[in-house]
mmCIF file of C-alpha atoms in Angstrom:
data_model
loop_
_atom_site.group_PDB
_atom_site.id
_atom_site.type_symbol
_atom_site.label_atom_id
_atom_site.label_comp_id
_atom_site.label_asym_id
_atom_site.label_seq_id
_atom_site.Cartn_x
_atom_site.Cartn_y
_atom_site.Cartn_z
ATOM 1 C CA MET C 1 -38.635 10.490 -16.720
ATOM 2 C CA ASP C 2 -40.447 10.933 -13.389
ATOM 3 C CA VAL C 3 -40.947 14.705 -13.557
ATOM 4 C CA SER C 4 -42.993 14.918 -10.357
ATOM 5 C CA GLY C 5 -40.466 12.800 -8.460
ATOM 6 C CA GLU C 6 -37.520 14.948 -9.568
ATOM 7 C CA LEU C 7 -39.423 18.118 -8.711
ATOM 8 C CA GLU C 8 -40.128 16.854 -5.226
ATOM 9 C CA HIS C 9 -36.547 15.673 -4.679
ATOM 10 C CA ASP C 10 -34.472 18.404 -6.367
ATOM 11 C CA GLY C 11 -36.946 21.256 -6.769
ATOM 12 C CA TYR C 12 -36.436 21.348 -10.539
ATOM 13 C CA VAL C 13 -36.245 19.236 -13.682
ATOM 14 C CA ILE C 14 -34.794 19.895 -17.156
ATOM 15 C CA LEU C 15 -36.444 18.504 -20.284
ATOM 16 C CA GLU C 16 -34.379 18.825 -23.474
ATOM 17 C CA GLY C 17 -35.691 18.842 -27.033
ATOM 18 C CA VAL C 18 -39.223 19.947 -26.127
ATOM 19 C CA LEU C 19 -39.209 22.515 -28.959
ATOM 20 C CA ASP C 20 -37.594 21.901 -32.323
ATOM 21 C CA ARG C 21 -35.571 24.480 -34.252
ATOM 22 C CA GLN C 22 -38.501 25.537 -36.422
ATOM 23 C CA GLN C 23 -40.691 26.171 -33.373
ATOM 24 C CA VAL C 24 -37.937 28.157 -31.678
ATOM 25 C CA ASP C 25 -37.340 30.290 -34.773
ATOM 26 C CA THR C 26 -41.074 30.950 -35.175
ATOM 27 C CA LEU C 27 -41.390 32.145 -31.584
ATOM 28 C CA ARG C 28 -38.314 34.356 -31.931
ATOM 29 C CA ARG C 29 -39.769 36.009 -35.040
ATOM 30 C CA GLU C 30 -43.044 36.604 -33.244
ATOM 31 C CA LEU C 31 -41.235 38.375 -30.392
ATOM 32 C CA GLN C 32 -38.795 40.426 -32.455
ATOM 33 C CA PRO C 33 -41.101 43.408 -33.181
ATOM 34 C CA HIS C 34 -41.599 43.852 -29.439
ATOM 35 C CA PHE C 35 -37.850 43.761 -28.763
ATOM 36 C CA ASP C 36 -37.337 46.263 -31.575
ATOM 37 C CA ARG C 37 -39.007 48.844 -29.318
ATOM 38 C CA ARG C 38 -35.801 48.758 -27.219
ATOM 39 C CA LEU C 39 -37.536 49.011 -23.858
ATOM 40 C CA PHE C 40 -35.337 47.894 -20.959
ATOM 41 C CA GLY C 41 -35.884 47.051 -17.285
ATOM 42 C CA ARG C 42 -36.766 49.750 -14.770
ATOM 43 C CA ASN C 43 -34.818 48.378 -11.795
ATOM 44 C CA PRO C 44 -32.025 45.909 -10.985
ATOM 45 C CA PHE C 45 -34.485 43.019 -10.590
ATOM 46 C CA GLU C 46 -35.972 43.487 -14.067
ATOM 47 C CA GLY C 47 -32.448 44.250 -15.302
ATOM 48 C CA HIS C 48 -31.304 47.547 -16.777
ATOM 49 C CA ASP C 49 -29.731 45.598 -19.668
ATOM 50 C CA THR C 50 -32.654 43.214 -20.020
ATOM 51 C CA GLN C 51 -35.753 43.489 -22.193
ATOM 52 C CA ARG C 52 -39.044 41.950 -21.129
ATOM 53 C CA VAL C 53 -42.164 41.352 -23.194
ATOM 54 C CA TYR C 54 -45.107 41.002 -20.842
ATOM 55 C CA GLY C 55 -48.542 39.621 -21.661
ATOM 56 C CA LEU C 56 -47.618 36.910 -24.144
ATOM 57 C CA LEU C 57 -51.195 35.628 -24.384
ATOM 58 C CA GLN C 58 -52.399 38.981 -25.633
ATOM 59 C CA LYS C 59 -49.594 39.096 -28.227
ATOM 60 C CA SER C 60 -50.074 35.802 -30.099
ATOM 61 C CA ARG C 61 -51.824 32.439 -30.009
ATOM 62 C CA LEU C 62 -48.434 30.831 -30.750
ATOM 63 C CA PHE C 63 -47.707 30.788 -27.022
ATOM 64 C CA ASP C 64 -50.840 28.841 -26.080
ATOM 65 C CA PRO C 65 -49.310 25.363 -26.665
ATOM 66 C CA LEU C 66 -46.476 26.211 -24.284
ATOM 67 C CA VAL C 67 -48.878 27.407 -21.605
ATOM 68 C CA GLU C 68 -50.811 24.124 -21.723
ATOM 69 C CA HIS C 69 -47.924 21.751 -22.485
ATOM 70 C CA PRO C 70 -48.756 18.273 -21.094
ATOM 71 C CA ALA C 71 -45.535 17.917 -19.054
ATOM 72 C CA VAL C 72 -46.143 21.278 -17.427
ATOM 73 C CA MET C 73 -49.811 20.526 -16.767
ATOM 74 C CA ALA C 74 -48.846 17.253 -15.067
ATOM 75 C CA ALA C 75 -46.265 19.003 -12.878
ATOM 76 C CA CYS C 76 -48.778 21.668 -11.884
ATOM 77 C CA GLU C 77 -51.482 19.107 -11.135
ATOM 78 C CA SER C 78 -49.199 17.122 -8.826
ATOM 79 C CA THR C 79 -47.911 20.236 -7.042
ATOM 80 C CA LEU C 80 -50.847 22.663 -7.000
ATOM 81 C CA GLY C 81 -53.827 20.328 -7.279
ATOM 82 C CA PRO C 82 -56.782 20.596 -9.666
ATOM 83 C CA GLY C 83 -57.998 23.972 -10.894
ATOM 84 C CA PHE C 84 -54.585 25.665 -10.836
ATOM 85 C CA LEU C 85 -54.238 28.950 -12.732
ATOM 86 C CA LEU C 86 -51.787 30.609 -15.065
ATOM 87 C CA SER C 87 -50.081 33.393 -13.123
ATOM 88 C CA VAL C 88 -47.854 35.156 -15.660
ATOM 89 C CA ALA C 89 -46.298 34.652 -19.091
ATOM 90 C CA HIS C 90 -43.545 36.851 -20.488
ATOM 91 C CA ALA C 91 -40.277 36.784 -22.442
ATOM 92 C CA ILE C 92 -36.869 37.827 -21.104
ATOM 93 C CA LEU C 93 -33.981 38.900 -23.344
ATOM 94 C CA ILE C 94 -30.733 39.378 -21.418
ATOM 95 C CA HIS C 95 -28.194 41.604 -23.183
ATOM 96 C CA PRO C 96 -24.387 41.564 -22.852
ATOM 97 C CA GLY C 97 -23.182 43.271 -19.702
ATOM 98 C CA GLU C 98 -26.247 42.461 -17.606
ATOM 99 C CA ALA C 99 -25.460 41.714 -13.961
ATOM 100 C CA ALA C 100 -26.681 38.608 -12.177
ATOM 101 C CA GLN C 101 -30.177 38.896 -10.762
ATOM 102 C CA SER C 102 -30.599 38.499 -7.015
ATOM 103 C CA LEU C 103 -31.559 35.024 -5.869
ATOM 104 C CA HIS C 104 -35.241 34.719 -4.994
ATOM 105 C CA HIS C 105 -38.155 32.275 -5.031
ATOM 106 C CA ASP C 106 -41.161 32.963 -7.232
ATOM 107 C CA ASP C 107 -43.928 32.331 -4.728
ATOM 108 C CA SER C 108 -42.448 34.767 -2.177
ATOM 109 C CA PHE C 109 -45.312 37.213 -2.673
ATOM 110 C CA TYR C 110 -47.601 34.767 -0.861
ATOM 111 C CA PRO C 111 -46.481 35.659 2.690
ATOM 112 C CA LEU C 112 -46.696 32.258 4.340
ATOM 113 C CA PRO C 113 -43.814 30.905 6.420
ATOM 114 C CA ARG C 114 -41.379 28.328 5.090
ATOM 115 C CA PRO C 115 -40.750 25.438 4.936
ATOM 116 C CA ARG C 116 -44.030 24.695 3.174
ATOM 117 C CA GLN C 117 -45.632 23.248 0.076
ATOM 118 C CA ALA C 118 -44.800 25.246 -3.045
ATOM 119 C CA LEU C 119 -47.470 27.798 -3.952
ATOM 120 C CA GLY C 120 -46.305 28.041 -7.528
ATOM 121 C CA VAL C 121 -44.758 26.169 -10.420
ATOM 122 C CA SER C 122 -42.468 28.089 -12.767
ATOM 123 C CA THR C 123 -41.144 27.234 -16.207
ATOM 124 C CA ILE C 124 -38.368 28.683 -18.335
ATOM 125 C CA TRP C 125 -38.394 27.877 -22.049
ATOM 126 C CA ALA C 126 -34.937 28.299 -23.595
ATOM 127 C CA LEU C 127 -35.118 29.919 -27.040
ATOM 128 C CA ASP C 128 -31.318 30.248 -27.022
ATOM 129 C CA ASP C 129 -28.702 27.897 -25.679
ATOM 130 C CA PHE C 130 -28.322 28.672 -21.971
ATOM 131 C CA THR C 131 -24.584 28.802 -21.187
ATOM 132 C CA GLU C 132 -22.483 29.733 -18.195
ATOM 133 C CA ASP C 133 -21.390 32.917 -19.997
ATOM 134 C CA ASN C 134 -24.616 34.253 -21.516
ATOM 135 C CA GLY C 135 -26.830 34.582 -18.444
ATOM 136 C CA ALA C 136 -28.166 31.081 -17.873
ATOM 137 C CA THR C 137 -30.620 30.919 -14.979
ATOM 138 C CA ARG C 138 -28.888 30.050 -11.693
ATOM 139 C CA ILE C 139 -30.581 27.716 -9.247
ATOM 140 C CA VAL C 140 -29.862 26.478 -5.732
ATOM 141 C CA PRO C 141 -30.712 22.753 -5.782
ATOM 142 C CA GLY C 142 -32.624 21.610 -2.725
ATOM 143 C CA SER C 143 -33.464 25.139 -1.599
ATOM 144 C CA HIS C 144 -37.175 24.419 -2.082
ATOM 145 C CA ARG C 145 -37.029 22.696 1.313
ATOM 146 C CA TRP C 146 -35.383 25.567 3.182
ATOM 147 C CA ASP C 147 -37.059 27.476 5.956
ATOM 148 C CA GLY C 148 -36.260 31.193 6.255
ATOM 149 C CA GLU C 149 -32.523 31.076 5.595
ATOM 150 C CA GLU C 150 -30.969 33.392 3.022
ATOM 151 C CA PRO C 151 -29.403 31.845 -0.092
ATOM 152 C CA ASP C 152 -25.636 31.799 -0.498
ATOM 153 C CA GLU C 153 -24.472 32.862 -3.974
ATOM 154 C CA SER C 154 -21.766 30.204 -3.849
ATOM 155 C CA ALA C 155 -24.472 27.521 -3.748
ATOM 156 C CA ALA C 156 -26.073 28.661 -7.034
ATOM 157 C CA LYS C 157 -25.274 26.790 -10.225
ATOM 158 C CA PRO C 158 -26.146 27.704 -13.829
ATOM 159 C CA VAL C 159 -28.743 25.701 -15.714
ATOM 160 C CA ILE C 160 -26.872 24.736 -18.873
ATOM 161 C CA MET C 161 -29.323 23.587 -21.557
ATOM 162 C CA PRO C 162 -29.666 23.818 -25.331
ATOM 163 C CA GLY C 163 -32.247 25.933 -27.092
ATOM 164 C CA GLY C 164 -35.619 24.186 -27.167
ATOM 165 C CA SER C 165 -35.247 22.930 -23.591
ATOM 166 C CA LEU C 166 -37.702 23.400 -20.746
ATOM 167 C CA LEU C 167 -36.847 24.028 -17.092
ATOM 168 C CA ILE C 168 -39.665 23.314 -14.629
ATOM 169 C CA PHE C 169 -39.146 24.270 -10.996
ATOM 170 C CA LEU C 170 -41.074 24.805 -7.788
ATOM 171 C CA GLY C 171 -42.037 28.257 -6.593
ATOM 172 C CA THR C 172 -40.036 27.677 -3.406
ATOM 173 C CA LEU C 173 -36.740 27.079 -5.259
ATOM 174 C CA TYR C 174 -34.191 29.896 -5.053
ATOM 175 C CA HIS C 175 -32.961 31.014 -8.461
ATOM 176 C CA GLY C 176 -32.041 34.096 -10.484
ATOM 177 C CA GLY C 177 -30.962 35.209 -13.914
ATOM 178 C CA GLY C 178 -27.237 34.955 -14.575
ATOM 179 C CA GLU C 179 -24.633 37.535 -15.531
ATOM 180 C CA ASN C 180 -24.231 37.867 -19.299
ATOM 181 C CA ARG C 181 -20.488 37.925 -19.953
ATOM 182 C CA SER C 182 -20.890 36.955 -23.614
ATOM 183 C CA ALA C 183 -21.145 39.078 -26.751
ATOM 184 C CA GLY C 184 -24.687 37.903 -27.527
ATOM 185 C CA THR C 185 -28.164 37.960 -26.011
ATOM 186 C CA ARG C 186 -29.987 35.180 -24.180
ATOM 187 C CA LEU C 187 -33.715 34.703 -24.774
ATOM 188 C CA GLY C 188 -36.088 32.703 -22.626
ATOM 189 C CA LEU C 189 -39.782 32.610 -21.780
ATOM 190 C CA THR C 190 -41.011 32.398 -18.202
ATOM 191 C CA ILE C 191 -44.511 31.000 -17.653
ATOM 192 C CA GLN C 192 -45.689 30.544 -14.080
ATOM 193 C CA TYR C 193 -48.689 28.971 -12.361
ATOM 194 C CA CYS C 194 -50.405 29.323 -8.988
ATOM 195 C CA PRO C 195 -53.044 27.513 -6.881
ATOM 196 C CA PRO C 196 -56.702 28.143 -7.744
ATOM 197 C CA TRP C 197 -57.266 30.278 -4.628
ATOM 198 C CA ALA C 198 -54.247 32.568 -5.149
ATOM 199 C CA ARG C 199 -54.191 35.901 -6.962
ATOM 200 C CA GLN C 200 -52.469 35.751 -10.350
ATOM 201 C CA GLN C 201 -49.573 38.097 -11.108
ATOM 202 C CA GLU C 202 -51.080 39.052 -14.469
ATOM 203 C CA ASN C 203 -54.692 40.184 -14.819
ATOM 204 C CA PHE C 204 -55.641 38.070 -17.819
ATOM 205 C CA ILE C 205 -59.304 39.059 -17.710
ATOM 206 C CA LEU C 206 -58.216 42.573 -18.721
ATOM 207 C CA SER C 207 -55.105 41.797 -20.763
ATOM 208 C CA VAL C 208 -56.677 39.185 -23.069
ATOM 209 C CA PRO C 209 -59.449 40.893 -25.073
ATOM 210 C CA ALA C 210 -62.873 39.377 -24.442
ATOM 211 C CA GLY C 211 -63.258 38.805 -28.188
ATOM 212 C CA ASP C 212 -60.192 36.549 -28.173
ATOM 213 C CA VAL C 213 -61.398 34.266 -25.383
ATOM 214 C CA PRO C 214 -63.479 32.007 -27.699
ATOM 215 C CA LYS C 215 -60.304 31.403 -29.731
ATOM 216 C CA LEU C 216 -58.593 29.835 -26.714
ATOM 217 C CA SER C 217 -58.724 26.154 -25.879
ATOM 218 C CA THR C 218 -60.936 25.176 -22.965
ATOM 219 C CA ARG C 219 -57.810 24.480 -20.913
ATOM 220 C CA VAL C 220 -56.302 27.925 -21.539
ATOM 221 C CA GLN C 221 -59.649 29.592 -20.832
ATOM 222 C CA GLU C 222 -59.696 27.894 -17.442
ATOM 223 C CA LEU C 223 -56.037 28.684 -16.782
ATOM 224 C CA ILE C 224 -56.532 32.422 -17.212
ATOM 225 C CA GLY C 225 -59.606 32.516 -14.969
ATOM 226 C CA TYR C 226 -62.656 31.616 -17.049
ATOM 227 C CA GLY C 227 -63.658 28.735 -14.852
ATOM 228 C CA ILE C 228 -65.209 27.842 -11.510
ATOM 229 C CA HIS C 229 -63.160 26.501 -8.616
ATOM 230 C CA PRO C 230 -65.507 24.425 -6.441
ATOM 231 C CA PRO C 231 -67.812 25.232 -4.928
ATOM 232 C CA PHE C 232 -68.350 28.629 -6.623
ATOM 233 C CA MET C 233 -65.132 30.681 -6.705
ATOM 234 C CA GLY C 234 -64.878 32.743 -9.885
ATOM 235 C CA HIS C 235 -68.570 33.157 -10.678
ATOM 236 C CA VAL C 236 -70.113 36.244 -12.274
ATOM 237 C CA ASP C 237 -73.507 37.079 -10.781
ATOM 238 C CA GLY C 238 -73.874 33.429 -9.816
ATOM 239 C CA ARG C 239 -73.073 32.121 -13.283
ATOM 240 C CA HIS C 240 -70.101 30.546 -14.988
ATOM 241 C CA PRO C 241 -67.861 33.359 -16.346
ATOM 242 C CA LEU C 242 -68.083 32.090 -19.929
ATOM 243 C CA LYS C 243 -71.879 32.329 -19.759
ATOM 244 C CA ALA C 244 -71.529 35.900 -18.530
ATOM 245 C CA LEU C 245 -69.121 36.628 -21.375
ATOM 246 C CA ASN C 246 -71.565 35.189 -23.943
ATOM 247 C CA PRO C 247 -75.037 35.838 -22.517
#
C-alpha cells in the first residue's frame, strides 16, 4: 500500500491488522487502572461522557512501539520532513450517550492560513472495533485541501475499522469523535506529530521523568525533544540535550 500517496490524495489511510488481539488486550489492561479513576472530560470537546488518559509515555513503555511504528514514521517523514517531533499521546474512552465531537483539524493551533501543507500527522489506534454506533471517528475526505471554509456535518463519514487497526491522517483533515449510540464503550489511542520547529502539545521534557529517558529508544528520545534540529535548535548551554542530561 502506498501510504504517502493515499495521505496526499485522500488526507487519510486505514491500515488493518497492525496490532494483534494479544497486543490489544495487553494495552487495555495497562490502561484500565487509569480509567478506574472515573475522571471524565471537562468540556464538550473533551466529552462529558468521555475519559481521557493523558501522558501515555509517562505511564508505560508498552506505548513506545506504537509511537515509533515504521508506517507512522514513514508517513511523518514524507509529510513533516526529517526531525519531526511527537506532539501528544493519550487514550480516549467514549462511553454510551456521548455526543458527537465538533469537526476540527488537529493542526489548527498553528495559526497559518489554509490551504497549506499539513503541520501535523495524527494517528488513531483502535483498541475496540470502531462502528457507526459506538462513536467511530468521523472524517471529511478531501478536506485537507480546503481553504477557510467550515465543514458540513453531512459530509462527515465514520471510519469503520476492526480493533487492532490504525488510522493515519493529516493535521489539515477535518474530523471528530462520533456519537456513541451503543451500550458499550469505544477505546482508541491518539498519537500526534508535528514539525521540528513547532511547539509540541505535551511537554515531554517534564512529563517523562529524566531517569526514564535512558530506557527509551534513540528514536523515541529524539521524538520527545532530546535531539538537535539543524543547525542548533534544542541545545542546552550549547550542548546536545542528552549530554546535558548525563554530564
